[in-house]
Amino acid sequence: MGTKTVDEAVDANGTEAKSDKETAEVTGTEETPDSAAVTGTQAETEARAETETEAAAEEQDDDAEADAPADEDVPAAGEKSAPGVGQGAAAVVSAALGIVSLTGSWVATVAAARETLVGQLQTSSSASVATQVKEVYGDAWATTALVGGLFALAALIVGVVVLARPAFGTPGKPQAPWIKSVAWAGVSLGVVGLVLAVAKYSDILLGLPSTK
């Protein structure tokens, strides 16, 4: 009985060991494909999610590009206010030229002084008083009026160009109100200066005194 018990125990242990080994084999055989399938499914799911995410990002980029204004409507950095700055500067120059035409400039002063000197050199002391007055003073005043008229004409031209500039630029792009105001001021000063210059040059305004 002792031998049988040992054999039975051996058989039992062997059977149990064999059962455990077969169980492990069966388990390993059955679980490995399932794990691989699960892993493959997860990989496919992650790949599909990444693909959908990339597609959504591309759609968002396309929508953003479609909603964004055209490149020609969006000026580059540093050029955003270039057209406005140029027109504003021209308007200020127009107004400044108009003021100079009314108040005088060093150009007019030097030109008048030169004309006075030329008149003194070309007029003899025996000339009549009327001739001396005209040559020494009248020509100098006319030269001052002429220079002032040139400044007024320049102010008028620059102001008109600034006001007409939007008609030749981007359609529908309004001009800044302050640019229009300054440009109109330059045009107005130019007109006034030009009228006064013509009136003085023709002796309608502040003509030469009578020598009789």
Short mmCIF file of N, CA and C in Angstrom, two decimals, residues 24-197:
data_model
loop_
_atom_site.label_atom_id
_atom_site.label_comp_id
_atom_site.label_asym_id
_atom_site.label_seq_id
_atom_site.Cartn_x
_atom_site.Cartn_y
_atom_site.Cartn_z
N ALA A 24 -1.37 25.92 -18.72
CA ALA A 24 -0.51 27.05 -19.11
C ALA A 24 -0.39 27.13 -20.60
N GLU A 25 -0.22 25.93 -21.25
CA GLU A 25 -0.09 25.93 -22.68
C GLU A 25 -1.36 26.44 -23.36
N VAL A 26 -2.51 25.89 -22.83
CA VAL A 26 -3.78 26.31 -23.41
C VAL A 26 -4.02 27.80 -23.18
N THR A 27 -3.70 28.21 -21.95
CA THR A 27 -3.90 29.64 -21.63
C THR A 27 -3.01 30.51 -22.48
N GLY A 28 -1.73 30.12 -22.60
CA GLY A 28 -0.80 30.89 -23.43
C GLY A 28 -1.23 30.90 -24.87
N THR A 29 -1.74 29.76 -25.33
CA THR A 29 -2.15 29.68 -26.73
C THR A 29 -3.38 30.52 -26.99
N GLU A 30 -4.29 30.54 -26.00
CA GLU A 30 -5.55 31.26 -26.20
C GLU A 30 -5.39 32.75 -25.93
N GLU A 31 -4.55 33.13 -24.94
CA GLU A 31 -4.45 34.53 -24.54
C GLU A 31 -3.59 35.33 -25.49
N THR A 32 -2.60 34.71 -26.12
CA THR A 32 -1.67 35.46 -26.97
C THR A 32 -2.36 36.11 -28.16
N PRO A 33 -3.19 35.38 -28.93
CA PRO A 33 -3.91 36.02 -30.04
C PRO A 33 -4.84 37.12 -29.57
N ASP A 34 -5.52 36.87 -28.43
CA ASP A 34 -6.43 37.90 -27.92
C ASP A 34 -5.67 39.17 -27.60
N SER A 35 -4.49 39.04 -26.95
CA SER A 35 -3.69 40.22 -26.60
C SER A 35 -3.23 40.94 -27.85
N ALA A 36 -2.78 40.16 -28.84
CA ALA A 36 -2.33 40.78 -30.09
C ALA A 36 -3.49 41.49 -30.78
N ALA A 37 -4.67 40.87 -30.75
CA ALA A 37 -5.82 41.50 -31.38
C ALA A 37 -6.20 42.79 -30.67
N VAL A 38 -6.17 42.73 -29.32
CA VAL A 38 -6.50 43.93 -28.55
C VAL A 38 -5.49 45.03 -28.83
N THR A 39 -4.21 44.64 -28.86
CA THR A 39 -3.16 45.63 -29.15
C THR A 39 -3.33 46.22 -30.54
N GLY A 40 -3.62 45.36 -31.52
CA GLY A 40 -3.83 45.85 -32.88
C GLY A 40 -5.04 46.77 -32.96
N THR A 41 -6.10 46.43 -32.24
CA THR A 41 -7.30 47.27 -32.24
C THR A 41 -7.01 48.63 -31.63
N GLN A 42 -6.25 48.63 -30.52
CA GLN A 42 -5.88 49.91 -29.90
C GLN A 42 -5.03 50.75 -30.84
N ALA A 43 -4.09 50.08 -31.52
CA ALA A 43 -3.23 50.82 -32.46
C ALA A 43 -4.06 51.42 -33.59
N GLU A 44 -5.01 50.62 -34.11
CA GLU A 44 -5.86 51.14 -35.16
C GLU A 44 -6.71 52.29 -34.66
N THR A 45 -7.21 52.16 -33.44
CA THR A 45 -8.03 53.24 -32.87
C THR A 45 -7.22 54.51 -32.70
N GLU A 46 -6.00 54.37 -32.18
CA GLU A 46 -5.14 55.55 -32.01
C GLU A 46 -4.79 56.16 -33.36
N ALA A 47 -4.47 55.31 -34.35
CA ALA A 47 -4.14 55.84 -35.68
C ALA A 47 -5.33 56.56 -36.29
N ARG A 48 -6.54 55.97 -36.11
CA ARG A 48 -7.74 56.61 -36.64
C ARG A 48 -7.99 57.95 -35.93
N ALA A 49 -7.77 57.98 -34.62
CA ALA A 49 -7.96 59.22 -33.88
C ALA A 49 -6.97 60.29 -34.34
N GLU A 50 -5.70 59.89 -34.56
CA GLU A 50 -4.71 60.85 -35.05
C GLU A 50 -5.08 61.36 -36.43
N THR A 51 -5.57 60.45 -37.28
CA THR A 51 -5.98 60.86 -38.63
C THR A 51 -7.13 61.85 -38.58
N GLU A 52 -8.13 61.56 -37.71
CA GLU A 52 -9.25 62.47 -37.58
C GLU A 52 -8.81 63.81 -37.03
N THR A 53 -7.86 63.79 -36.06
CA THR A 53 -7.36 65.05 -35.50
C THR A 53 -6.65 65.88 -36.55
N GLU A 54 -5.80 65.22 -37.35
CA GLU A 54 -5.09 65.95 -38.41
C GLU A 54 -6.07 66.51 -39.44
N ALA A 55 -7.10 65.72 -39.78
CA ALA A 55 -8.09 66.20 -40.75
C ALA A 55 -8.84 67.41 -40.20
N ALA A 56 -9.19 67.35 -38.90
CA ALA A 56 -9.89 68.49 -38.30
C ALA A 56 -8.99 69.72 -38.27
N ALA A 57 -7.69 69.54 -37.98
CA ALA A 57 -6.76 70.67 -37.97
C ALA A 57 -6.61 71.27 -39.36
N GLU A 58 -6.54 70.40 -40.38
CA GLU A 58 -6.44 70.91 -41.75
C GLU A 58 -7.69 71.68 -42.14
N GLU A 59 -8.87 71.19 -41.73
CA GLU A 59 -10.11 71.90 -42.04
C GLU A 59 -10.14 73.26 -41.36
N GLN A 60 -9.67 73.32 -40.10
CA GLN A 60 -9.62 74.60 -39.40
C GLN A 60 -8.67 75.56 -40.10
N ASP A 61 -7.51 75.07 -40.55
CA ASP A 61 -6.56 75.92 -41.27
C ASP A 61 -7.16 76.44 -42.56
N ASP A 62 -7.87 75.56 -43.29
CA ASP A 62 -8.51 75.98 -44.54
C ASP A 62 -9.57 77.05 -44.29
N ASP A 63 -10.36 76.86 -43.21
CA ASP A 63 -11.39 77.85 -42.87
C ASP A 63 -10.75 79.18 -42.50
N ALA A 64 -9.63 79.11 -41.75
CA ALA A 64 -8.95 80.35 -41.35
C ALA A 64 -8.39 81.06 -42.56
N GLU A 65 -7.82 80.31 -43.51
CA GLU A 65 -7.29 80.94 -44.72
C GLU A 65 -8.40 81.52 -45.58
N ALA A 66 -9.56 80.84 -45.61
CA ALA A 66 -10.67 81.36 -46.39
C ALA A 66 -11.24 82.63 -45.78
N ASP A 67 -11.29 82.69 -44.43
CA ASP A 67 -11.83 83.87 -43.76
C ASP A 67 -10.85 85.02 -43.76
N ALA A 68 -9.54 84.74 -43.85
CA ALA A 68 -8.54 85.80 -43.82
C ALA A 68 -8.62 86.63 -45.08
N PRO A 69 -8.33 87.96 -44.99
CA PRO A 69 -8.36 88.81 -46.19
C PRO A 69 -7.24 88.45 -47.13
N ALA A 70 -7.36 88.87 -48.35
CA ALA A 70 -6.34 88.58 -49.36
C ALA A 70 -5.04 89.25 -48.99
N ASP A 71 -3.93 88.67 -49.52
CA ASP A 71 -2.62 89.21 -49.19
C ASP A 71 -2.46 90.64 -49.67
N GLU A 72 -3.10 91.00 -50.79
CA GLU A 72 -2.94 92.35 -51.31
C GLU A 72 -3.67 93.37 -50.46
N ASP A 73 -4.66 92.90 -49.64
CA ASP A 73 -5.37 93.82 -48.77
C ASP A 73 -4.69 93.97 -47.42
N VAL A 74 -3.77 93.08 -47.10
CA VAL A 74 -3.08 93.12 -45.82
C VAL A 74 -1.66 93.57 -46.06
N PRO A 75 -1.31 94.81 -45.71
CA PRO A 75 0.05 95.29 -45.94
C PRO A 75 1.05 94.59 -45.05
N ALA A 76 2.27 94.50 -45.51
CA ALA A 76 3.32 93.87 -44.74
C ALA A 76 3.68 94.72 -43.54
N ALA A 77 4.44 94.10 -42.61
CA ALA A 77 4.86 94.82 -41.41
C ALA A 77 5.71 96.01 -41.81
N GLY A 78 5.45 97.15 -41.16
CA GLY A 78 6.16 98.36 -41.50
C GLY A 78 5.55 99.13 -42.64
N GLU A 79 4.58 98.53 -43.39
CA GLU A 79 3.94 99.20 -44.51
C GLU A 79 2.45 99.38 -44.27
N LYS A 80 2.04 99.04 -43.07
CA LYS A 80 0.61 99.08 -42.80
C LYS A 80 0.05 100.48 -42.96
N SER A 81 0.72 101.51 -42.46
CA SER A 81 0.23 102.87 -42.52
C SER A 81 0.96 103.72 -43.52
N ALA A 82 1.69 103.06 -44.46
CA ALA A 82 2.48 103.84 -45.42
C ALA A 82 1.65 104.76 -46.27
N PRO A 83 0.53 104.26 -46.91
CA PRO A 83 -0.26 105.17 -47.72
C PRO A 83 -0.83 106.33 -46.92
N GLY A 84 -1.34 106.07 -45.72
CA GLY A 84 -1.88 107.14 -44.89
C GLY A 84 -0.82 108.12 -44.46
N VAL A 85 0.37 107.61 -44.14
CA VAL A 85 1.46 108.48 -43.71
C VAL A 85 1.89 109.39 -44.86
N GLY A 86 1.99 108.83 -46.06
CA GLY A 86 2.39 109.64 -47.21
C GLY A 86 1.38 110.74 -47.52
N GLN A 87 0.10 110.40 -47.51
CA GLN A 87 -0.92 111.40 -47.79
C GLN A 87 -0.98 112.45 -46.70
N GLY A 88 -0.81 112.01 -45.45
CA GLY A 88 -0.82 112.98 -44.35
C GLY A 88 0.35 113.95 -44.44
N ALA A 89 1.54 113.42 -44.77
CA ALA A 89 2.71 114.28 -44.91
C ALA A 89 2.52 115.28 -46.05
N ALA A 90 1.96 114.81 -47.17
CA ALA A 90 1.73 115.70 -48.30
C ALA A 90 0.71 116.79 -47.94
N ALA A 91 -0.30 116.43 -47.17
CA ALA A 91 -1.29 117.43 -46.74
C ALA A 91 -0.65 118.49 -45.85
N VAL A 92 0.21 118.05 -44.94
CA VAL A 92 0.90 119.01 -44.06
C VAL A 92 1.82 119.92 -44.88
N VAL A 93 2.52 119.34 -45.87
CA VAL A 93 3.38 120.14 -46.73
C VAL A 93 2.56 121.17 -47.50
N SER A 94 1.39 120.79 -47.98
CA SER A 94 0.53 121.72 -48.69
C SER A 94 0.14 122.91 -47.81
N ALA A 95 -0.27 122.60 -46.58
CA ALA A 95 -0.64 123.68 -45.66
C ALA A 95 0.56 124.57 -45.34
N ALA A 96 1.74 123.96 -45.15
CA ALA A 96 2.94 124.75 -44.85
C ALA A 96 3.31 125.66 -46.01
N LEU A 97 3.21 125.15 -47.23
CA LEU A 97 3.50 125.98 -48.40
C LEU A 97 2.52 127.14 -48.51
N GLY A 98 1.26 126.88 -48.19
CA GLY A 98 0.28 127.96 -48.21
C GLY A 98 0.60 129.05 -47.20
N ILE A 99 1.05 128.66 -46.01
CA ILE A 99 1.41 129.65 -44.99
C ILE A 99 2.62 130.46 -45.44
N VAL A 100 3.60 129.77 -46.01
CA VAL A 100 4.81 130.46 -46.49
C VAL A 100 4.47 131.46 -47.59
N SER A 101 3.53 131.10 -48.45
CA SER A 101 3.16 132.02 -49.53
C SER A 101 2.55 133.31 -48.99
N LEU A 102 1.94 133.26 -47.82
CA LEU A 102 1.32 134.46 -47.23
C LEU A 102 2.28 135.23 -46.34
N THR A 103 3.15 134.53 -45.64
CA THR A 103 4.03 135.20 -44.68
C THR A 103 5.40 135.53 -45.26
N GLY A 104 5.78 134.92 -46.36
CA GLY A 104 7.09 135.19 -46.96
C GLY A 104 8.10 134.13 -46.57
N SER A 105 9.23 134.14 -47.26
CA SER A 105 10.29 133.18 -47.01
C SER A 105 11.64 133.84 -47.26
N TRP A 106 12.69 133.14 -46.86
CA TRP A 106 14.03 133.70 -47.07
C TRP A 106 14.35 133.76 -48.57
N VAL A 107 13.73 132.86 -49.34
CA VAL A 107 13.94 132.90 -50.79
C VAL A 107 13.42 134.21 -51.35
N ALA A 108 12.20 134.61 -50.93
CA ALA A 108 11.63 135.87 -51.40
C ALA A 108 12.45 137.05 -50.91
N THR A 109 12.93 136.97 -49.68
CA THR A 109 13.74 138.07 -49.13
C THR A 109 15.03 138.27 -49.91
N VAL A 110 15.73 137.16 -50.17
CA VAL A 110 16.98 137.25 -50.91
C VAL A 110 16.73 137.72 -52.34
N ALA A 111 15.68 137.21 -52.98
CA ALA A 111 15.37 137.61 -54.35
C ALA A 111 15.03 139.09 -54.43
N ALA A 112 14.27 139.58 -53.46
CA ALA A 112 13.91 141.00 -53.46
C ALA A 112 15.14 141.88 -53.23
N ALA A 113 16.01 141.46 -52.31
CA ALA A 113 17.23 142.24 -52.05
C ALA A 113 18.13 142.27 -53.28
N ARG A 114 18.21 141.16 -53.96
CA ARG A 114 19.03 141.12 -55.18
C ARG A 114 18.46 142.04 -56.26
N GLU A 115 17.14 142.00 -56.40
CA GLU A 115 16.51 142.86 -57.40
C GLU A 115 16.71 144.33 -57.06
N THR A 116 16.70 144.66 -55.78
CA THR A 116 16.97 146.05 -55.36
C THR A 116 18.39 146.47 -55.73
N LEU A 117 19.33 145.57 -55.48
CA LEU A 117 20.72 145.87 -55.82
C LEU A 117 20.91 146.04 -57.33
N VAL A 118 20.29 145.19 -58.09
CA VAL A 118 20.38 145.30 -59.55
C VAL A 118 19.77 146.62 -60.02
N GLY A 119 18.66 147.00 -59.43
CA GLY A 119 18.04 148.27 -59.80
C GLY A 119 18.92 149.46 -59.48
N GLN A 120 19.58 149.43 -58.34
CA GLN A 120 20.49 150.52 -57.98
C GLN A 120 21.67 150.60 -58.93
N LEU A 121 22.17 149.44 -59.36
CA LEU A 121 23.33 149.45 -60.25
C LEU A 121 22.95 149.90 -61.66
N GLN A 122 21.77 149.57 -62.10
CA GLN A 122 21.39 149.87 -63.48
C GLN A 122 20.70 151.23 -63.63
N THR A 123 20.39 151.87 -62.54
CA THR A 123 19.69 153.16 -62.61
C THR A 123 20.69 154.28 -62.28
N SER A 124 20.77 155.17 -63.15
CA SER A 124 21.68 156.30 -62.94
C SER A 124 21.03 157.32 -62.01
N SER A 125 21.87 158.13 -61.43
CA SER A 125 21.36 159.14 -60.51
C SER A 125 20.59 160.24 -61.22
N SER A 126 20.76 160.31 -62.51
CA SER A 126 20.05 161.34 -63.27
C SER A 126 18.69 160.87 -63.77
N ALA A 127 18.34 159.62 -63.49
CA ALA A 127 17.04 159.10 -63.93
C ALA A 127 15.93 159.76 -63.14
N SER A 128 14.75 159.70 -63.68
CA SER A 128 13.60 160.32 -63.01
C SER A 128 13.26 159.57 -61.73
N VAL A 129 12.50 160.25 -60.89
CA VAL A 129 12.11 159.63 -59.62
C VAL A 129 11.24 158.41 -59.86
N ALA A 130 10.36 158.49 -60.81
CA ALA A 130 9.47 157.35 -61.11
C ALA A 130 10.28 156.13 -61.55
N THR A 131 11.30 156.39 -62.37
CA THR A 131 12.14 155.27 -62.84
C THR A 131 12.93 154.68 -61.69
N GLN A 132 13.49 155.53 -60.85
CA GLN A 132 14.26 155.04 -59.71
C GLN A 132 13.38 154.23 -58.75
N VAL A 133 12.18 154.72 -58.49
CA VAL A 133 11.27 154.00 -57.60
C VAL A 133 10.91 152.64 -58.18
N LYS A 134 10.63 152.62 -59.47
CA LYS A 134 10.25 151.36 -60.10
C LYS A 134 11.40 150.37 -60.11
N GLU A 135 12.58 150.81 -60.48
CA GLU A 135 13.72 149.92 -60.60
C GLU A 135 14.22 149.45 -59.24
N VAL A 136 14.19 150.32 -58.27
CA VAL A 136 14.76 149.96 -56.96
C VAL A 136 13.73 149.27 -56.08
N TYR A 137 12.49 149.75 -56.05
CA TYR A 137 11.49 149.21 -55.13
C TYR A 137 10.42 148.38 -55.85
N GLY A 138 9.93 148.88 -56.98
CA GLY A 138 8.83 148.20 -57.66
C GLY A 138 9.20 146.80 -58.12
N ASP A 139 10.37 146.66 -58.72
CA ASP A 139 10.79 145.33 -59.20
C ASP A 139 11.04 144.37 -58.04
N ALA A 140 11.56 144.89 -56.93
CA ALA A 140 11.80 144.04 -55.76
C ALA A 140 10.49 143.55 -55.18
N TRP A 141 9.49 144.41 -55.10
CA TRP A 141 8.19 143.99 -54.57
C TRP A 141 7.51 142.99 -55.51
N ALA A 142 7.67 143.21 -56.80
CA ALA A 142 7.09 142.27 -57.77
C ALA A 142 7.77 140.91 -57.66
N THR A 143 9.08 140.92 -57.41
CA THR A 143 9.79 139.64 -57.23
C THR A 143 9.30 138.91 -55.99
N THR A 144 9.07 139.65 -54.92
CA THR A 144 8.53 139.04 -53.70
C THR A 144 7.16 138.42 -53.96
N ALA A 145 6.32 139.15 -54.70
CA ALA A 145 4.99 138.62 -55.03
C ALA A 145 5.10 137.38 -55.92
N LEU A 146 6.07 137.39 -56.84
CA LEU A 146 6.24 136.25 -57.73
C LEU A 146 6.64 135.00 -56.96
N VAL A 147 7.59 135.14 -56.04
CA VAL A 147 8.02 133.99 -55.24
C VAL A 147 6.87 133.49 -54.37
N GLY A 148 6.12 134.42 -53.77
CA GLY A 148 4.97 134.01 -52.97
C GLY A 148 3.92 133.29 -53.80
N GLY A 149 3.73 133.74 -55.03
CA GLY A 149 2.77 133.07 -55.91
C GLY A 149 3.20 131.67 -56.27
N LEU A 150 4.51 131.47 -56.44
CA LEU A 150 5.01 130.12 -56.73
C LEU A 150 4.77 129.18 -55.55
N PHE A 151 5.00 129.66 -54.34
CA PHE A 151 4.71 128.85 -53.15
C PHE A 151 3.22 128.55 -53.06
N ALA A 152 2.39 129.54 -53.35
CA ALA A 152 0.94 129.33 -53.29
C ALA A 152 0.49 128.31 -54.34
N LEU A 153 1.06 128.40 -55.53
CA LEU A 153 0.71 127.44 -56.58
C LEU A 153 1.12 126.02 -56.20
N ALA A 154 2.31 125.89 -55.59
CA ALA A 154 2.77 124.57 -55.14
C ALA A 154 1.84 124.01 -54.06
N ALA A 155 1.41 124.88 -53.13
CA ALA A 155 0.48 124.43 -52.08
C ALA A 155 -0.83 123.98 -52.68
N LEU A 156 -1.31 124.71 -53.68
CA LEU A 156 -2.57 124.36 -54.32
C LEU A 156 -2.48 123.02 -55.05
N ILE A 157 -1.39 122.80 -55.76
CA ILE A 157 -1.23 121.55 -56.52
C ILE A 157 -1.11 120.35 -55.58
N VAL A 158 -0.28 120.50 -54.54
CA VAL A 158 -0.08 119.38 -53.61
C VAL A 158 -1.39 119.04 -52.90
N GLY A 159 -2.13 120.06 -52.46
CA GLY A 159 -3.41 119.82 -51.78
C GLY A 159 -4.41 119.11 -52.67
N VAL A 160 -4.50 119.53 -53.92
CA VAL A 160 -5.44 118.89 -54.86
C VAL A 160 -5.05 117.44 -55.12
N VAL A 161 -3.74 117.18 -55.23
CA VAL A 161 -3.28 115.80 -55.45
C VAL A 161 -3.65 114.92 -54.26
N VAL A 162 -3.49 115.44 -53.05
CA VAL A 162 -3.84 114.66 -51.86
C VAL A 162 -5.34 114.35 -51.83
N LEU A 163 -6.15 115.33 -52.14
CA LEU A 163 -7.60 115.11 -52.13
C LEU A 163 -8.06 114.15 -53.23
N ALA A 164 -7.35 114.15 -54.35
CA ALA A 164 -7.73 113.28 -55.46
C ALA A 164 -7.10 111.90 -55.38
N ARG A 165 -6.17 111.70 -54.45
CA ARG A 165 -5.46 110.43 -54.36
C ARG A 165 -6.37 109.23 -54.13
N PRO A 166 -7.39 109.27 -53.26
CA PRO A 166 -8.24 108.08 -53.04
C PRO A 166 -8.93 107.59 -54.31
N ALA A 167 -9.18 108.47 -55.26
CA ALA A 167 -9.85 108.04 -56.49
C ALA A 167 -8.97 107.13 -57.33
N PHE A 168 -7.66 107.18 -57.11
CA PHE A 168 -6.74 106.35 -57.87
C PHE A 168 -6.12 105.24 -57.02
N GLY A 169 -6.61 105.06 -55.79
CA GLY A 169 -6.09 104.03 -54.92
C GLY A 169 -7.02 102.84 -54.84
N THR A 170 -7.01 102.17 -53.69
CA THR A 170 -7.85 100.99 -53.48
C THR A 170 -9.31 101.40 -53.39
N PRO A 171 -10.20 100.83 -54.21
CA PRO A 171 -11.62 101.21 -54.17
C PRO A 171 -12.23 100.91 -52.80
N GLY A 172 -13.03 101.84 -52.32
CA GLY A 172 -13.72 101.65 -51.06
C GLY A 172 -12.88 101.92 -49.84
N LYS A 173 -11.63 102.34 -50.01
CA LYS A 173 -10.78 102.63 -48.87
C LYS A 173 -10.86 104.11 -48.55
N PRO A 174 -11.52 104.50 -47.46
CA PRO A 174 -11.72 105.93 -47.19
C PRO A 174 -10.44 106.61 -46.74
N GLN A 175 -10.39 107.92 -46.96
CA GLN A 175 -9.25 108.72 -46.53
C GLN A 175 -9.52 109.25 -45.13
N ALA A 176 -8.47 109.32 -44.33
CA ALA A 176 -8.62 109.79 -42.96
C ALA A 176 -9.17 111.21 -42.95
N PRO A 177 -10.11 111.53 -42.06
CA PRO A 177 -10.70 112.89 -42.03
C PRO A 177 -9.67 113.98 -41.81
N TRP A 178 -8.68 113.72 -40.94
CA TRP A 178 -7.70 114.78 -40.66
C TRP A 178 -6.85 115.09 -41.89
N ILE A 179 -6.61 114.08 -42.72
CA ILE A 179 -5.86 114.32 -43.95
C ILE A 179 -6.65 115.22 -44.88
N LYS A 180 -7.94 114.97 -45.01
CA LYS A 180 -8.78 115.83 -45.84
C LYS A 180 -8.80 117.25 -45.32
N SER A 181 -8.90 117.39 -43.99
CA SER A 181 -8.98 118.73 -43.40
C SER A 181 -7.70 119.52 -43.67
N VAL A 182 -6.56 118.89 -43.44
CA VAL A 182 -5.28 119.58 -43.65
C VAL A 182 -5.07 119.88 -45.13
N ALA A 183 -5.46 118.94 -45.99
CA ALA A 183 -5.31 119.17 -47.43
C ALA A 183 -6.19 120.33 -47.90
N TRP A 184 -7.43 120.39 -47.40
CA TRP A 184 -8.30 121.50 -47.75
C TRP A 184 -7.74 122.81 -47.23
N ALA A 185 -7.13 122.79 -46.07
CA ALA A 185 -6.49 124.00 -45.55
C ALA A 185 -5.36 124.45 -46.47
N GLY A 186 -4.55 123.50 -46.94
CA GLY A 186 -3.48 123.84 -47.87
C GLY A 186 -4.01 124.41 -49.18
N VAL A 187 -5.10 123.81 -49.69
CA VAL A 187 -5.69 124.32 -50.93
C VAL A 187 -6.23 125.73 -50.73
N SER A 188 -6.90 125.95 -49.61
CA SER A 188 -7.47 127.28 -49.34
C SER A 188 -6.36 128.33 -49.20
N LEU A 189 -5.32 128.01 -48.44
CA LEU A 189 -4.21 128.95 -48.30
C LEU A 189 -3.52 129.20 -49.64
N GLY A 190 -3.41 128.14 -50.44
CA GLY A 190 -2.80 128.31 -51.75
C GLY A 190 -3.59 129.23 -52.65
N VAL A 191 -4.91 129.09 -52.63
CA VAL A 191 -5.76 129.96 -53.46
C VAL A 191 -5.64 131.41 -53.00
N VAL A 192 -5.71 131.62 -51.69
CA VAL A 192 -5.59 132.99 -51.16
C VAL A 192 -4.22 133.59 -51.49
N GLY A 193 -3.17 132.81 -51.26
CA GLY A 193 -1.83 133.31 -51.57
C GLY A 193 -1.64 133.61 -53.04
N LEU A 194 -2.22 132.75 -53.91
CA LEU A 194 -2.08 132.97 -55.34
C LEU A 194 -2.82 134.24 -55.78
N VAL A 195 -4.00 134.45 -55.24
CA VAL A 195 -4.77 135.66 -55.58
C VAL A 195 -4.02 136.91 -55.13
N LEU A 196 -3.50 136.88 -53.90
CA LEU A 196 -2.77 138.04 -53.40
C LEU A 196 -1.48 138.29 -54.19
N ALA A 197 -0.81 137.21 -54.58
CA ALA A 197 0.42 137.38 -55.36
C ALA A 197 0.13 138.01 -56.71
#
